[in-house]
Coordinates of C-alpha atoms in Angstrom, one line a residue:
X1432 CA -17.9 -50.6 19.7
X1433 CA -21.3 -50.8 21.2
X1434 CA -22.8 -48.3 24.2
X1435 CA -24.9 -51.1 26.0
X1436 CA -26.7 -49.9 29.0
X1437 CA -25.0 -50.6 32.6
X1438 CA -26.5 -53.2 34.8
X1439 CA -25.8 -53.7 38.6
X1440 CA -25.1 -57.5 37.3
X1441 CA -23.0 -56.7 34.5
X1442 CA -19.6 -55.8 33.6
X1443 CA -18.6 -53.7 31.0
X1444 CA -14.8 -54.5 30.0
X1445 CA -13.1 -52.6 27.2
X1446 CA -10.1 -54.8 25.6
X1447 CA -7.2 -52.2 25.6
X1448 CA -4.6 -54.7 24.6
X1449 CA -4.5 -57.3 22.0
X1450 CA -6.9 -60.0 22.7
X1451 CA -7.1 -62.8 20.1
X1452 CA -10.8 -63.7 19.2
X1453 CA -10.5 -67.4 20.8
X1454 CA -9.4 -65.4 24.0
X1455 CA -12.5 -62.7 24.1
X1456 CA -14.4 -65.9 23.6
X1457 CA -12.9 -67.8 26.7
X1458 CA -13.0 -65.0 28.5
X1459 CA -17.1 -64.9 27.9
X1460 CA -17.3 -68.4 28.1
X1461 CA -16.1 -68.3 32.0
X1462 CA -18.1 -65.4 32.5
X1463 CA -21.3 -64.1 30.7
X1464 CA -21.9 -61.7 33.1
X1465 CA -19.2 -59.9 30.5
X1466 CA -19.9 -57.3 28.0
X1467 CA -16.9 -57.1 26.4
X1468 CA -16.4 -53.9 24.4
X1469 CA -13.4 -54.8 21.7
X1470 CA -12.8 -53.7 18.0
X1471 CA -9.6 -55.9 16.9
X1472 CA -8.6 -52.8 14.1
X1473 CA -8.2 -50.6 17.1
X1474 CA -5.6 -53.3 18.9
X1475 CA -2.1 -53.5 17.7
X1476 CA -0.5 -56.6 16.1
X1477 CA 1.3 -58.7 18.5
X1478 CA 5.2 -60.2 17.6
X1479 CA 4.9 -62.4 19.8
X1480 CA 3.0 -64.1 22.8
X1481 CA 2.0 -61.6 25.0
X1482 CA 3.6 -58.8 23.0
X1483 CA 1.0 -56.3 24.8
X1484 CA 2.3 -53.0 23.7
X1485 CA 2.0 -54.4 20.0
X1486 CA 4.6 -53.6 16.6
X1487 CA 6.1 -50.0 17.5
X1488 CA 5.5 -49.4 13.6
X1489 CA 1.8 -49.2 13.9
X1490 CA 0.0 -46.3 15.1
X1491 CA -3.9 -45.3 15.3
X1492 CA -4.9 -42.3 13.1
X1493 CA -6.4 -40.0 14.6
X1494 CA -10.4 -40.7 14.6
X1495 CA -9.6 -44.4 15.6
X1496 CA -7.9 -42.8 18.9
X1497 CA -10.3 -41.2 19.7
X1498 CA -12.6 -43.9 19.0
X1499 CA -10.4 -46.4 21.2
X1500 CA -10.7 -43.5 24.2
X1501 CA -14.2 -42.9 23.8
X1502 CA -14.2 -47.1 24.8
X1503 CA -12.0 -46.5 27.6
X1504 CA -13.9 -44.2 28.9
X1505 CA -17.0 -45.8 28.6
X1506 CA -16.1 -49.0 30.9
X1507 CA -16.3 -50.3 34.4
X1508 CA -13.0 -52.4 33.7
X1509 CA -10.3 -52.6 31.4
X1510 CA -8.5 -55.5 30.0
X1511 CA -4.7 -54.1 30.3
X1512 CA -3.0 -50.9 30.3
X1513 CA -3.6 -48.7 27.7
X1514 CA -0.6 -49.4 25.1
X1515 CA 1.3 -50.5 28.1
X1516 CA 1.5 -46.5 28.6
X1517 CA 1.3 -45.0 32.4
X1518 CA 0.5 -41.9 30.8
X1519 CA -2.6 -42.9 29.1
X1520 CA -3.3 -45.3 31.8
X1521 CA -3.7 -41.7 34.0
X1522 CA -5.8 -40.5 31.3
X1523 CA -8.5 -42.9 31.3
X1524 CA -8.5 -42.7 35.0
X1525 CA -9.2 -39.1 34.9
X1526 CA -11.6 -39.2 31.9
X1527 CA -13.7 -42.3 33.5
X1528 CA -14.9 -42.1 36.9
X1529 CA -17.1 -45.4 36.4
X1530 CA -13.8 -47.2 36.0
X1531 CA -13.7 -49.1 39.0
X1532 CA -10.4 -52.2 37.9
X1533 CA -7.5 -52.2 35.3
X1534 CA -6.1 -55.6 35.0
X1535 CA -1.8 -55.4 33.9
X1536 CA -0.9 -57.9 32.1
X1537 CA 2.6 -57.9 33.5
X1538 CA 3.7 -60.2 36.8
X1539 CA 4.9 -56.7 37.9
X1540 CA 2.3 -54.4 36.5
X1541 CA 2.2 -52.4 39.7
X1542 CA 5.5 -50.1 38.8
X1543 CA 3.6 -49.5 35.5
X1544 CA 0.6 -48.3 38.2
X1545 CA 3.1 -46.4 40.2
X1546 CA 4.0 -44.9 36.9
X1547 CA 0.8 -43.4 35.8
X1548 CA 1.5 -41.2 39.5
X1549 CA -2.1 -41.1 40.4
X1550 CA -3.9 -39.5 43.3
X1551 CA -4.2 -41.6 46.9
X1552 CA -8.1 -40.6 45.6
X1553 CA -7.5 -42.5 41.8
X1554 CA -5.8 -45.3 43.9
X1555 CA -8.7 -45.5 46.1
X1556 CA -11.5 -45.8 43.6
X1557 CA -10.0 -48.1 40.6
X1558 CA -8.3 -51.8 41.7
X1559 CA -5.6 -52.8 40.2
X1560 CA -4.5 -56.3 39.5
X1561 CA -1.9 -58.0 37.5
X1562 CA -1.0 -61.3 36.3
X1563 CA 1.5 -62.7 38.8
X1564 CA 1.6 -66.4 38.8
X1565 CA 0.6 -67.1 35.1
X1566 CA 4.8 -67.1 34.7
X1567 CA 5.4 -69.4 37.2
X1568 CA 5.8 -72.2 35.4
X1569 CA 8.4 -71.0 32.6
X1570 CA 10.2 -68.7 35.0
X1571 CA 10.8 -71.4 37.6
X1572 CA 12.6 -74.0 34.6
X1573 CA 14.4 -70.8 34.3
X1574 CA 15.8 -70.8 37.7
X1575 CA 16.4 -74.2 37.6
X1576 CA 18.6 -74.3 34.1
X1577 CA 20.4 -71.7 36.2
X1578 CA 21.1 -73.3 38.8
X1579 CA 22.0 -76.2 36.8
X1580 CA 24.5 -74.4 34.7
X1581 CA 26.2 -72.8 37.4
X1582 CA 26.7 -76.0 39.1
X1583 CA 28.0 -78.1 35.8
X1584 CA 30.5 -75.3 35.2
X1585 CA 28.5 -73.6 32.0
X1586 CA 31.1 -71.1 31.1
X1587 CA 33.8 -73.5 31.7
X1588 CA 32.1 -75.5 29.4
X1589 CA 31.2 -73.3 26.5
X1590 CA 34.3 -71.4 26.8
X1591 CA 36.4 -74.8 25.9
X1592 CA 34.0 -75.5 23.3
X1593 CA 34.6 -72.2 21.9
X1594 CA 38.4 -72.5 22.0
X1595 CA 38.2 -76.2 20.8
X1596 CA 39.9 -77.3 23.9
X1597 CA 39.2 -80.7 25.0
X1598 CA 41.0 -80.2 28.7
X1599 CA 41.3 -82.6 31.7
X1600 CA 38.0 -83.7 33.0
X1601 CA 37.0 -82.0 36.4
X1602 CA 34.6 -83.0 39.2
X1603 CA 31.2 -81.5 38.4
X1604 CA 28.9 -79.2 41.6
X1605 CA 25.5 -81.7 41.9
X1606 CA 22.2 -80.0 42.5
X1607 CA 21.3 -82.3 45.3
X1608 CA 24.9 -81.4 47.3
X1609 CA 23.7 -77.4 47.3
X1610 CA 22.0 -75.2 49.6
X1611 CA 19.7 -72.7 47.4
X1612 CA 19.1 -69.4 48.8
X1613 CA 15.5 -68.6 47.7
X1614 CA 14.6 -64.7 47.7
X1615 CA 10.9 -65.0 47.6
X1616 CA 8.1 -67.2 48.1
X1617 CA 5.2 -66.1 46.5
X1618 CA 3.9 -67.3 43.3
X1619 CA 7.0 -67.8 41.4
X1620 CA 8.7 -68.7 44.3
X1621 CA 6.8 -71.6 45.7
X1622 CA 7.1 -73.1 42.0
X1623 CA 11.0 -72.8 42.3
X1624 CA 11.1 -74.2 45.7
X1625 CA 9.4 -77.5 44.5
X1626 CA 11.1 -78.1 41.8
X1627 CA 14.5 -77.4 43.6
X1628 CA 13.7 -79.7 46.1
X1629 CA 12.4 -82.2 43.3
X1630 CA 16.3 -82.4 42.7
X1631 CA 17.5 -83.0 46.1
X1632 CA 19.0 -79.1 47.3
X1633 CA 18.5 -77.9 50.6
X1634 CA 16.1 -74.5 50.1
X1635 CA 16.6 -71.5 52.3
X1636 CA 13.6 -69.3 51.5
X1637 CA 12.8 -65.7 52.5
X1638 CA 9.4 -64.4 53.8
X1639 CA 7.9 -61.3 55.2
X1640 CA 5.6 -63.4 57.4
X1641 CA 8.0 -66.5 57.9
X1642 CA 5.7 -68.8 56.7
X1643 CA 7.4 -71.9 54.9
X1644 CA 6.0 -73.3 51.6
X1645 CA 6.6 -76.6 50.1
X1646 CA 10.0 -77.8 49.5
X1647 CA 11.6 -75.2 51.4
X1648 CA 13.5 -76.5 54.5
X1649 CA 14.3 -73.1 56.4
X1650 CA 13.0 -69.4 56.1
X1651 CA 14.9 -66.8 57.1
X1652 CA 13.5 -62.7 56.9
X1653 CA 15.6 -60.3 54.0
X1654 CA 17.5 -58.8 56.9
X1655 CA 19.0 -61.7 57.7
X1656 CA 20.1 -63.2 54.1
X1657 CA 23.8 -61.2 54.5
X1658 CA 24.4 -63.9 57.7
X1659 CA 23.2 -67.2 55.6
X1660 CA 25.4 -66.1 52.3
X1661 CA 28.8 -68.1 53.3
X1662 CA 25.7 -71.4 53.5
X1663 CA 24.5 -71.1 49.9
X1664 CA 25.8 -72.3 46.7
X1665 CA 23.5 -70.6 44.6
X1666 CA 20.8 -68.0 45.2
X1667 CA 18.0 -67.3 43.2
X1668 CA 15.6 -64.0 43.2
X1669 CA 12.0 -63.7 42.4
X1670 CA 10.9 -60.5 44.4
X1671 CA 9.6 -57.8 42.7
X1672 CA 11.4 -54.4 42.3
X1673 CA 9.8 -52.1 45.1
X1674 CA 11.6 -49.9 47.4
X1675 CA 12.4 -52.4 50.0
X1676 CA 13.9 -54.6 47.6
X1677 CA 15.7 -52.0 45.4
X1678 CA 19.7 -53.5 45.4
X1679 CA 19.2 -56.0 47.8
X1680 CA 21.7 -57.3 46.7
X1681 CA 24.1 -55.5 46.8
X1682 CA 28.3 -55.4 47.6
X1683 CA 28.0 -56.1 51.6
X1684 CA 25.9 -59.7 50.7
X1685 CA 28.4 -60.7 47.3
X1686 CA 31.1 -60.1 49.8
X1687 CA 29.2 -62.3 51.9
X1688 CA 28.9 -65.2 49.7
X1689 CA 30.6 -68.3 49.8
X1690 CA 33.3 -68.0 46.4
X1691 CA 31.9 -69.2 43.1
X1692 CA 28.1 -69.2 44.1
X1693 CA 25.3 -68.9 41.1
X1694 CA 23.3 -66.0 40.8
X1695 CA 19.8 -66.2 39.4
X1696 CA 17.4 -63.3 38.8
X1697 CA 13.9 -63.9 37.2
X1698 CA 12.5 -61.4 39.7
X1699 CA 13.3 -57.9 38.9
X1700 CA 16.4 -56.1 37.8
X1701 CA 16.4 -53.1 40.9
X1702 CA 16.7 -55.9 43.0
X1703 CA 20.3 -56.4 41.9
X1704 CA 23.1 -53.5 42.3
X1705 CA 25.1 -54.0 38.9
X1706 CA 28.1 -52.6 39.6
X1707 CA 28.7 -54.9 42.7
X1708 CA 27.5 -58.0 40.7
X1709 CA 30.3 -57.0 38.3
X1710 CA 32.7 -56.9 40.9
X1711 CA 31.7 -59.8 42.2
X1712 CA 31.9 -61.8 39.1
X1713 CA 35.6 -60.1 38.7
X1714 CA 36.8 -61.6 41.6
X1715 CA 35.3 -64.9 41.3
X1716 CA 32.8 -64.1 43.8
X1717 CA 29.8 -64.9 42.0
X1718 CA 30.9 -67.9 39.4
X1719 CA 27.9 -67.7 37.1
X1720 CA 25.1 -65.7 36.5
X1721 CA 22.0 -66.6 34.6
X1722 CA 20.0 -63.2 34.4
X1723 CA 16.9 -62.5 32.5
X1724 CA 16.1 -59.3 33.9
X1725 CA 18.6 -56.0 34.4
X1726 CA 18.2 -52.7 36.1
X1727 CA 18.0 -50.9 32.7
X1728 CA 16.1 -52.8 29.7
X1729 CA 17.1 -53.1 27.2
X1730 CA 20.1 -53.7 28.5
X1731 CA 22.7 -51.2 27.3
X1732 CA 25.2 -51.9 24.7
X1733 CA 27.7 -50.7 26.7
X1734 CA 27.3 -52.8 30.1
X1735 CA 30.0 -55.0 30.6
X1736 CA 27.2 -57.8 31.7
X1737 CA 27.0 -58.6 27.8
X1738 CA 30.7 -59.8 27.3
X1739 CA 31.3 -61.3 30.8
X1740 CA 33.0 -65.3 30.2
X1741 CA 30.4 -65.6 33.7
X1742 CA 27.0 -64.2 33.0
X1743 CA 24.2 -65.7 30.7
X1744 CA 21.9 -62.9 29.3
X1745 CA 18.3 -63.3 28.9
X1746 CA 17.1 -60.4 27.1
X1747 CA 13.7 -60.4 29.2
X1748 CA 11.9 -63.4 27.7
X1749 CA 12.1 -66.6 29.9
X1750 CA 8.6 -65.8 31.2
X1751 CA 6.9 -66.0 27.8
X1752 CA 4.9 -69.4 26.6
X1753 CA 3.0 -69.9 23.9
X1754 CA -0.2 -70.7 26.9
X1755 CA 0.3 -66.9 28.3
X1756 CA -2.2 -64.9 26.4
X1757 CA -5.2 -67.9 27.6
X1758 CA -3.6 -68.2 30.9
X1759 CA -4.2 -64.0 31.4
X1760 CA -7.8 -64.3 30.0
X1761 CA -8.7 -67.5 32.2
X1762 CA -7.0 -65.0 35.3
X1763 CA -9.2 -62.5 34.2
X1764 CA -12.2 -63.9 33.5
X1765 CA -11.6 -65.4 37.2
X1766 CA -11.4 -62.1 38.4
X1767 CA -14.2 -60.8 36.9
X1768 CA -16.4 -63.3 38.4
X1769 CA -15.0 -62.8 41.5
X1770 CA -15.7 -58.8 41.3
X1771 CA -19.0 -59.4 40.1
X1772 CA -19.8 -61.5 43.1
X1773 CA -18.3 -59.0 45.8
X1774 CA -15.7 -61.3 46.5
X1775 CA -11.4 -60.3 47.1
X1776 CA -9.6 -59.8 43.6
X1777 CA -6.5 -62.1 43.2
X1778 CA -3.2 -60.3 42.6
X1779 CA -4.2 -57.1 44.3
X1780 CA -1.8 -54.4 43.6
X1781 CA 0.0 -53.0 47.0
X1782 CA -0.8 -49.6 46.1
X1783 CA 2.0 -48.4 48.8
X1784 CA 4.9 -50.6 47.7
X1785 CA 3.6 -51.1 44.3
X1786 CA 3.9 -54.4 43.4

């Protein structure tokens, strides 16, 4: 760890989350104005691509924490969240009033902000970013498969295989007959309505400012999605889990929708009120659901979600590529410039709703 001298013209960035050495290069490479401040015995090993909080096993003795704090504390930015931790996320805030930006290395690193419960003062000084759009891609083949597998009749399918019955042959939904209901069009979203349309279904998007994207034939605000519900064969969620959003959908809009639609949720968990999903699903309400996030993760052993004939679970992972970790770096090293330069951050964290 090195204690180079601030310039106005420089950034000092301490790595607080595994960074591979061909990504603190990258990351240098976009932007020299970068002194990066990393020591890779002080990061834990990663299990997998974008495995930021590391192997639970492994722990820092005590001198290298306080080593990896003294870093922290010596920075004007910080590449993640402390060990994904809120708590020591409100530490360094506290201990470091040079900080000025934390990037998250979540899409939805702003309830891991919210988390840390700092001061309208703390959320004033230090900007907060996160790393929406780098899951775009993957989360949006996601939807799709979804989609797809509620309107080919997936359990149907898999439970007959299971049972070795052959059956009589049925009439199959097509993708291009459907009207999606699409709860979101940011990042995620826009890269969901394109490829949806790509296949030939009618998109009804939602937006707070009404503004259509790309593939999306009609946009309709949240309050109204309960009306357009009987219209859609499938819907598909991508917003992130804030207090407007919190179970959305709930009983009134599954009672709403027309009988055996898909449910797809790649945004956040809150979003969807379990116990009226299961109802749903029950009564035939909701014919499939493909869901890779849940309003308790893990999801517990005990929810009936696991053992449902209707419901696909994800455990979490249809975000993750093996491009992730560059795709982050590039994002930050983007930002960086951009900070640098006095010019807007991309991905500013709402710092009211939190996401």
């Amino acid at each position: 760890m090195g204690t180079e001298e601030r310039t106005p013209d420089r950034l000092r960035v301490a790595v607080a989350a595994p960074l591979s050495e061909d990504d603190c290069a990258r990351i240098l490479a976009l932007e020299p104005r970068i002194d990066l401040v990393v020591d890779q015995a002080l990061l834990p090993p990663m299990r997998w691509p974008a495995d930021f909080a590391g192997d639970p096993a492994w722990h820092r003795p005590p001198e290298q924490q306080r080593v990896y704090e003294a870093a922290l504390d010596s920075a004007d930015a910080l590449y993640g969240i402390p060990d994904v931790d809120p708590v020591a996320l409100a530490r360094t805030v506290r201990a470091n009033p040079r900080l000025r930006w934390v990037h998250t290395m979540a899409a939805g690193g702003g309830s891991q902000v919210k988390a840390a419960r700092l001061t309208a003062e703390e959320l004033d000084r230090v900007l907060f970013t996160t790393s929406a759009g780098v899951h775009g891609g993957p989360l949006a083949e996601f939807a799709v498969f979804g989609v797809l597998g509620g309107a080919k009749g997936l359990p149907r399918l898999m439970r007959g295989q299971r049972d070795h019955e052959w059956g009589g042959r049925w009439t199959m939904g097509q993708v291009s007959e459907q009207t999606i209901l699409l709860l979101g069009l940011g990042g995620i979203g826009r890269i969901v309505a394109r490829k949806l349309d790509a296949l030939g279904a009618k998109v009804i998007g939602t937006s707070r400012s009404g503004t259509g994207v790309e593939g999306v034939d009609e946009v309709v605000p949240l309050d109204r999605i309960v009306e357009v519900a009987s219209t859609v064969d499938a819907v598909v969620n991508t917003l992130p889990g804030t207090s407007a959003t919190e179970h959305l959908l709930d009983k009134r809009f599954f009672d709403a929708l027309r009988p055996g639609a898909t449910l797809v949720n790649v945004g956040r968990g809150s979003v969807v009120d379990e116990v009226a999903l299961i109802e749903a699903l029950d009564s035939g309400r909701v014919g499939f659901a493909a869901l890779d996030v849940f309003e308790t993760e893990p999801l517990p052993v005990d929810s009936p979600l696991w053992d449902h004939d209707h419901v696909l679970v994800s455990p979490h992972t249809a975000a993750l590529s093996t491009a992730e970790d560059r795709l982050i770096a590039e994002l930050f090293a983007a930002n960086a410039t951009r900070l640098l330069d006095g010019e807007s951050l991309l991905n500013r964290v709402d710092t009211v709703e939190f996401y």
